Short mmCIF file of C-alpha atoms in Angstrom, two decimals:
data_model
loop_
_atom_site.label_atom_id
_atom_site.label_comp_id
_atom_site.label_asym_id
_atom_site.label_seq_id
_atom_site.Cartn_x
_atom_site.Cartn_y
_atom_site.Cartn_z
CA ALA N 1 -41.72 -53.19 29.59
CA GLN N 2 -42.14 -49.70 28.29
CA ARG N 3 -40.07 -48.58 25.37
CA VAL N 4 -39.74 -45.52 23.17
CA THR N 5 -38.49 -45.82 19.62
CA GLN N 6 -37.26 -42.95 17.49
CA PRO N 7 -36.42 -44.61 14.20
CA GLU N 8 -34.42 -41.74 12.71
CA LYS N 9 -31.04 -40.76 14.11
CA LEU N 10 -30.84 -37.82 11.76
CA LEU N 11 -33.38 -35.80 9.86
CA SER N 12 -32.19 -33.21 7.38
CA VAL N 13 -34.55 -30.74 5.73
CA PHE N 14 -34.48 -27.34 4.08
CA LYS N 15 -35.92 -24.22 5.61
CA GLY N 16 -39.62 -23.94 4.93
CA ALA N 17 -40.13 -27.67 4.42
CA PRO N 18 -42.46 -29.67 6.65
CA VAL N 19 -40.92 -31.70 9.43
CA GLU N 20 -42.09 -34.86 11.13
CA LEU N 21 -40.00 -36.51 13.83
CA LYS N 22 -41.28 -39.97 14.52
CA CYS N 23 -41.85 -41.51 17.92
CA ASN N 24 -43.41 -44.88 18.66
CA TYR N 25 -43.93 -46.36 22.06
CA SER N 26 -44.79 -49.65 23.65
CA TYR N 27 -46.79 -49.60 26.82
CA SER N 28 -49.94 -51.46 27.68
CA GLY N 29 -51.54 -48.81 29.86
CA SER N 30 -52.38 -45.16 29.36
CA PRO N 31 -49.14 -43.33 28.70
CA GLU N 32 -48.15 -39.74 29.02
CA LEU N 33 -45.83 -38.60 26.27
CA PHE N 34 -43.48 -35.69 25.91
CA TRP N 35 -40.98 -34.15 23.58
CA TYR N 36 -37.77 -32.71 24.95
CA VAL N 37 -35.36 -30.58 22.92
CA GLN N 38 -31.69 -29.74 23.27
CA TYR N 39 -30.38 -26.84 21.23
CA SER N 40 -26.67 -26.49 20.64
CA ARG N 41 -24.84 -25.58 23.87
CA GLN N 42 -28.09 -25.45 25.82
CA ARG N 43 -29.57 -27.76 28.38
CA LEU N 44 -32.24 -30.29 27.62
CA GLN N 45 -35.70 -28.83 28.14
CA LEU N 46 -39.31 -29.85 27.83
CA LEU N 47 -40.83 -28.82 24.51
CA LEU N 48 -44.36 -30.09 24.82
CA ARG N 49 -46.54 -32.73 26.41
CA HIS N 50 -49.44 -34.54 24.84
CA ILE N 51 -51.82 -33.87 27.69
CA SER N 52 -51.62 -30.13 27.09
CA ARG N 53 -52.47 -30.39 23.38
CA GLU N 54 -50.43 -27.26 22.87
CA SER N 55 -48.41 -25.84 20.03
CA ILE N 56 -44.94 -24.70 21.02
CA LYS N 57 -42.69 -22.86 18.56
CA GLY N 58 -44.99 -24.09 15.81
CA PHE N 59 -44.58 -27.74 16.80
CA THR N 60 -47.50 -30.02 17.54
CA ALA N 61 -47.74 -33.68 18.47
CA ASP N 62 -50.80 -35.88 18.59
CA LEU N 63 -51.02 -39.06 20.57
CA ASN N 64 -52.30 -41.87 18.36
CA LYS N 65 -53.10 -44.78 20.64
CA GLY N 66 -54.07 -47.05 17.77
CA GLU N 67 -50.67 -46.67 16.16
CA THR N 68 -48.89 -46.12 19.49
CA SER N 69 -47.24 -43.05 18.07
CA PHE N 70 -46.53 -39.49 19.13
CA HIS N 71 -44.94 -37.86 16.12
CA LEU N 72 -43.71 -34.28 16.33
CA LYS N 73 -44.69 -32.07 13.43
CA LYS N 74 -44.07 -28.60 12.14
CA PRO N 75 -45.42 -27.34 8.81
CA PHE N 76 -42.54 -25.00 7.99
CA ALA N 77 -39.13 -25.70 9.50
CA GLN N 78 -36.85 -22.86 10.55
CA GLU N 79 -33.07 -22.91 10.92
CA GLU N 80 -33.42 -22.29 14.65
CA ASP N 81 -35.28 -25.60 14.94
CA SER N 82 -32.00 -27.43 14.42
CA ALA N 83 -31.50 -29.43 17.61
CA MET N 84 -31.61 -32.86 19.17
CA TYR N 85 -35.14 -34.03 19.93
CA TYR N 86 -36.04 -36.73 22.43
CA CYS N 87 -39.39 -38.39 22.82
CA ALA N 88 -40.19 -39.53 26.37
CA LEU N 89 -42.80 -41.77 27.93
CA LEU N 90 -44.14 -41.59 31.46
CA SER N 91 -46.03 -44.67 32.49
CA GLY N 92 -48.48 -45.01 35.34
CA GLY N 93 -46.38 -47.73 36.89
CA SER N 94 -42.97 -46.29 37.47
CA TYR N 95 -43.53 -42.56 37.02
CA ILE N 96 -39.97 -42.45 35.74
CA PRO N 97 -39.55 -41.01 32.26
CA THR N 98 -38.17 -43.32 29.61
CA PHE N 99 -36.43 -41.55 26.76
CA GLY N 100 -35.92 -42.52 23.16
CA ARG N 101 -32.53 -42.45 21.49
CA GLY N 102 -33.09 -39.04 20.00
CA THR N 103 -33.32 -37.55 16.53
CA SER N 104 -30.97 -34.85 15.36
CA LEU N 105 -32.83 -32.34 13.22
CA ILE N 106 -30.81 -30.20 10.85
CA VAL N 107 -32.56 -27.43 8.98
CA HIS N 108 -30.55 -26.08 6.08
CA PRO N 109 -30.91 -22.49 4.85
CA ASP P 1 -35.61 -18.91 37.32
CA VAL P 2 -35.28 -22.58 38.17
CA LYS P 3 -31.79 -23.94 38.27
CA VAL P 4 -30.01 -27.27 38.26
CA THR P 5 -26.28 -26.78 38.54
CA GLN P 6 -23.65 -29.36 37.78
CA SER P 7 -20.35 -28.46 39.31
CA SER P 8 -18.11 -29.28 36.36
CA ARG P 9 -18.67 -28.85 32.65
CA TYR P 10 -15.66 -30.95 31.69
CA LEU P 11 -13.71 -33.54 33.65
CA VAL P 12 -10.75 -35.66 32.65
CA LYS P 13 -9.87 -38.59 34.88
CA ARG P 14 -7.67 -41.65 34.74
CA THR P 15 -8.80 -45.25 34.78
CA GLY P 16 -9.27 -46.47 38.32
CA GLU P 17 -9.81 -43.06 39.87
CA LYS P 18 -12.78 -42.37 42.10
CA VAL P 19 -14.90 -39.68 40.51
CA PHE P 20 -17.56 -37.47 42.05
CA LEU P 21 -20.11 -35.62 39.94
CA GLU P 22 -22.10 -33.06 41.86
CA CYS P 23 -25.54 -31.68 41.17
CA VAL P 24 -27.43 -29.01 43.08
CA GLN P 25 -30.96 -27.75 42.52
CA ASP P 26 -32.51 -24.66 44.06
CA MET P 27 -36.16 -25.49 43.44
CA ASP P 28 -36.85 -27.60 46.54
CA HIS P 29 -37.59 -30.56 44.30
CA GLU P 30 -38.04 -33.98 45.84
CA ASN P 31 -36.98 -36.02 42.82
CA MET P 32 -33.53 -36.04 41.31
CA PHE P 33 -32.05 -38.11 38.52
CA TRP P 34 -28.76 -39.00 36.91
CA TYR P 35 -28.72 -39.89 33.22
CA ARG P 36 -25.91 -40.53 30.85
CA GLN P 37 -26.25 -39.28 27.30
CA ASP P 38 -24.44 -41.10 24.51
CA PRO P 39 -24.80 -40.55 20.76
CA GLY P 40 -27.13 -43.11 19.27
CA LEU P 41 -28.15 -44.40 22.69
CA GLY P 42 -30.07 -41.41 23.96
CA LEU P 43 -30.60 -40.85 27.66
CA ARG P 44 -30.23 -43.81 29.97
CA LEU P 45 -31.16 -43.60 33.62
CA ILE P 46 -28.42 -44.47 36.08
CA TYR P 47 -30.02 -43.70 39.44
CA PHE P 48 -32.78 -41.59 40.84
CA SER P 49 -33.80 -40.36 44.25
CA TYR P 50 -37.23 -39.36 45.49
CA ASP P 51 -36.18 -38.15 48.92
CA VAL P 52 -33.17 -37.49 51.09
CA LYS P 53 -31.17 -40.68 51.67
CA MET P 54 -33.48 -42.57 49.31
CA LYS P 55 -32.21 -43.95 46.03
CA GLU P 56 -33.34 -46.34 43.36
CA LYS P 57 -31.40 -48.02 40.60
CA GLY P 58 -32.17 -47.05 37.06
CA ASP P 59 -31.45 -49.00 33.91
CA ILE P 60 -27.64 -48.92 34.03
CA PRO P 61 -26.46 -48.63 37.66
CA GLU P 62 -23.43 -50.91 37.34
CA GLY P 63 -20.21 -49.13 38.21
CA TYR P 64 -22.02 -46.19 39.80
CA SER P 65 -23.34 -45.21 43.18
CA VAL P 66 -25.12 -42.10 44.44
CA SER P 67 -25.49 -40.04 47.55
CA ARG P 68 -28.25 -37.74 48.66
CA GLU P 69 -27.55 -36.37 52.10
CA LYS P 70 -29.39 -33.10 51.52
CA LYS P 71 -32.49 -32.42 49.51
CA GLU P 72 -30.82 -30.02 47.12
CA ARG P 73 -27.75 -32.14 46.32
CA PHE P 74 -27.45 -35.41 44.43
CA SER P 75 -24.00 -36.83 43.81
CA LEU P 76 -22.99 -39.49 41.33
CA ILE P 77 -19.94 -41.55 42.24
CA LEU P 78 -17.81 -43.66 39.97
CA GLU P 79 -15.98 -45.92 42.39
CA SER P 80 -13.30 -46.90 39.91
CA ALA P 81 -13.60 -45.06 36.63
CA SER P 82 -13.28 -47.02 33.41
CA THR P 83 -12.95 -45.90 29.82
CA ASN P 84 -16.48 -47.08 28.99
CA GLN P 85 -17.78 -44.51 31.44
CA THR P 86 -16.60 -41.72 29.19
CA SER P 87 -19.85 -39.90 28.50
CA MET P 88 -22.00 -36.83 29.02
CA TYR P 89 -23.73 -37.00 32.39
CA LEU P 90 -26.98 -35.14 32.94
CA CYS P 91 -28.58 -34.39 36.25
CA ALA P 92 -32.27 -33.55 36.46
CA SER P 93 -34.85 -32.73 39.10
CA SER P 94 -38.63 -32.60 39.33
CA LEU P 95 -41.38 -31.98 41.81
CA GLU P 96 -42.81 -34.94 43.69
CA GLY P 97 -45.56 -36.55 41.65
CA ASN P 98 -44.74 -34.40 38.66
CA ASN P 99 -42.16 -36.19 36.61
CA GLU P 100 -43.94 -34.73 33.62
CA LYS P 101 -41.42 -31.94 33.64
CA LEU P 102 -37.79 -32.59 34.35
CA PHE P 103 -35.38 -29.71 34.78
CA PHE P 104 -31.94 -30.57 33.50
CA GLY P 105 -28.48 -29.35 34.31
CA SER P 106 -26.10 -28.34 31.57
CA GLY P 107 -24.21 -31.61 31.81
CA THR P 108 -20.74 -32.85 32.70
CA GLN P 109 -18.63 -34.28 29.90
CA LEU P 110 -16.43 -36.89 31.55
CA SER P 111 -13.45 -38.35 29.77
CA VAL P 112 -11.73 -41.36 31.34
CA LEU P 113 -8.27 -41.99 29.95
#
């Protein structure tokens, strides 16, 4: 069965510090991975997907198949990055996204 | 701008009541989903639908049912609400074959007393 693990419920950093939100997955096939973000009082929205290899709002994420990880990184955190972040996995079998439990990122001034 | 609209932002119901949560999307999407969002548990899929009158159980369907009579509308029904169904409910939609990008509604916070 596919599973997404976000080991940190809460990540607290100061503005300007590097940020890494961890995501590990279990799936035997070729997965597609995504990060979704929910800012305060806003709806959940797609942040980035691994297949696009894009940088959004300074965030990047690299799929590491050897370590089955898809960590989200940003070199210099900003206060506006404070939000709830969910890692999601889309497998070739079900085509239904499976979400992790989420990590709350707080960036202090 | 794409839109998924959930009819109520907050709902308070009593144990045993029948509860309807409504979701409408204006993007002509085939796929629609109902998740519940709980702190520490993340998003858990209740039901999804890939076409009108079609539905599939998700990970936690017990105590819920759904209805999709029209393409744009996907309703979640709590037949007899219980206190453990107090939660934030999120509706989402996506294009057929493109569950890479889900569009979410703003959520309905349901409290069952």
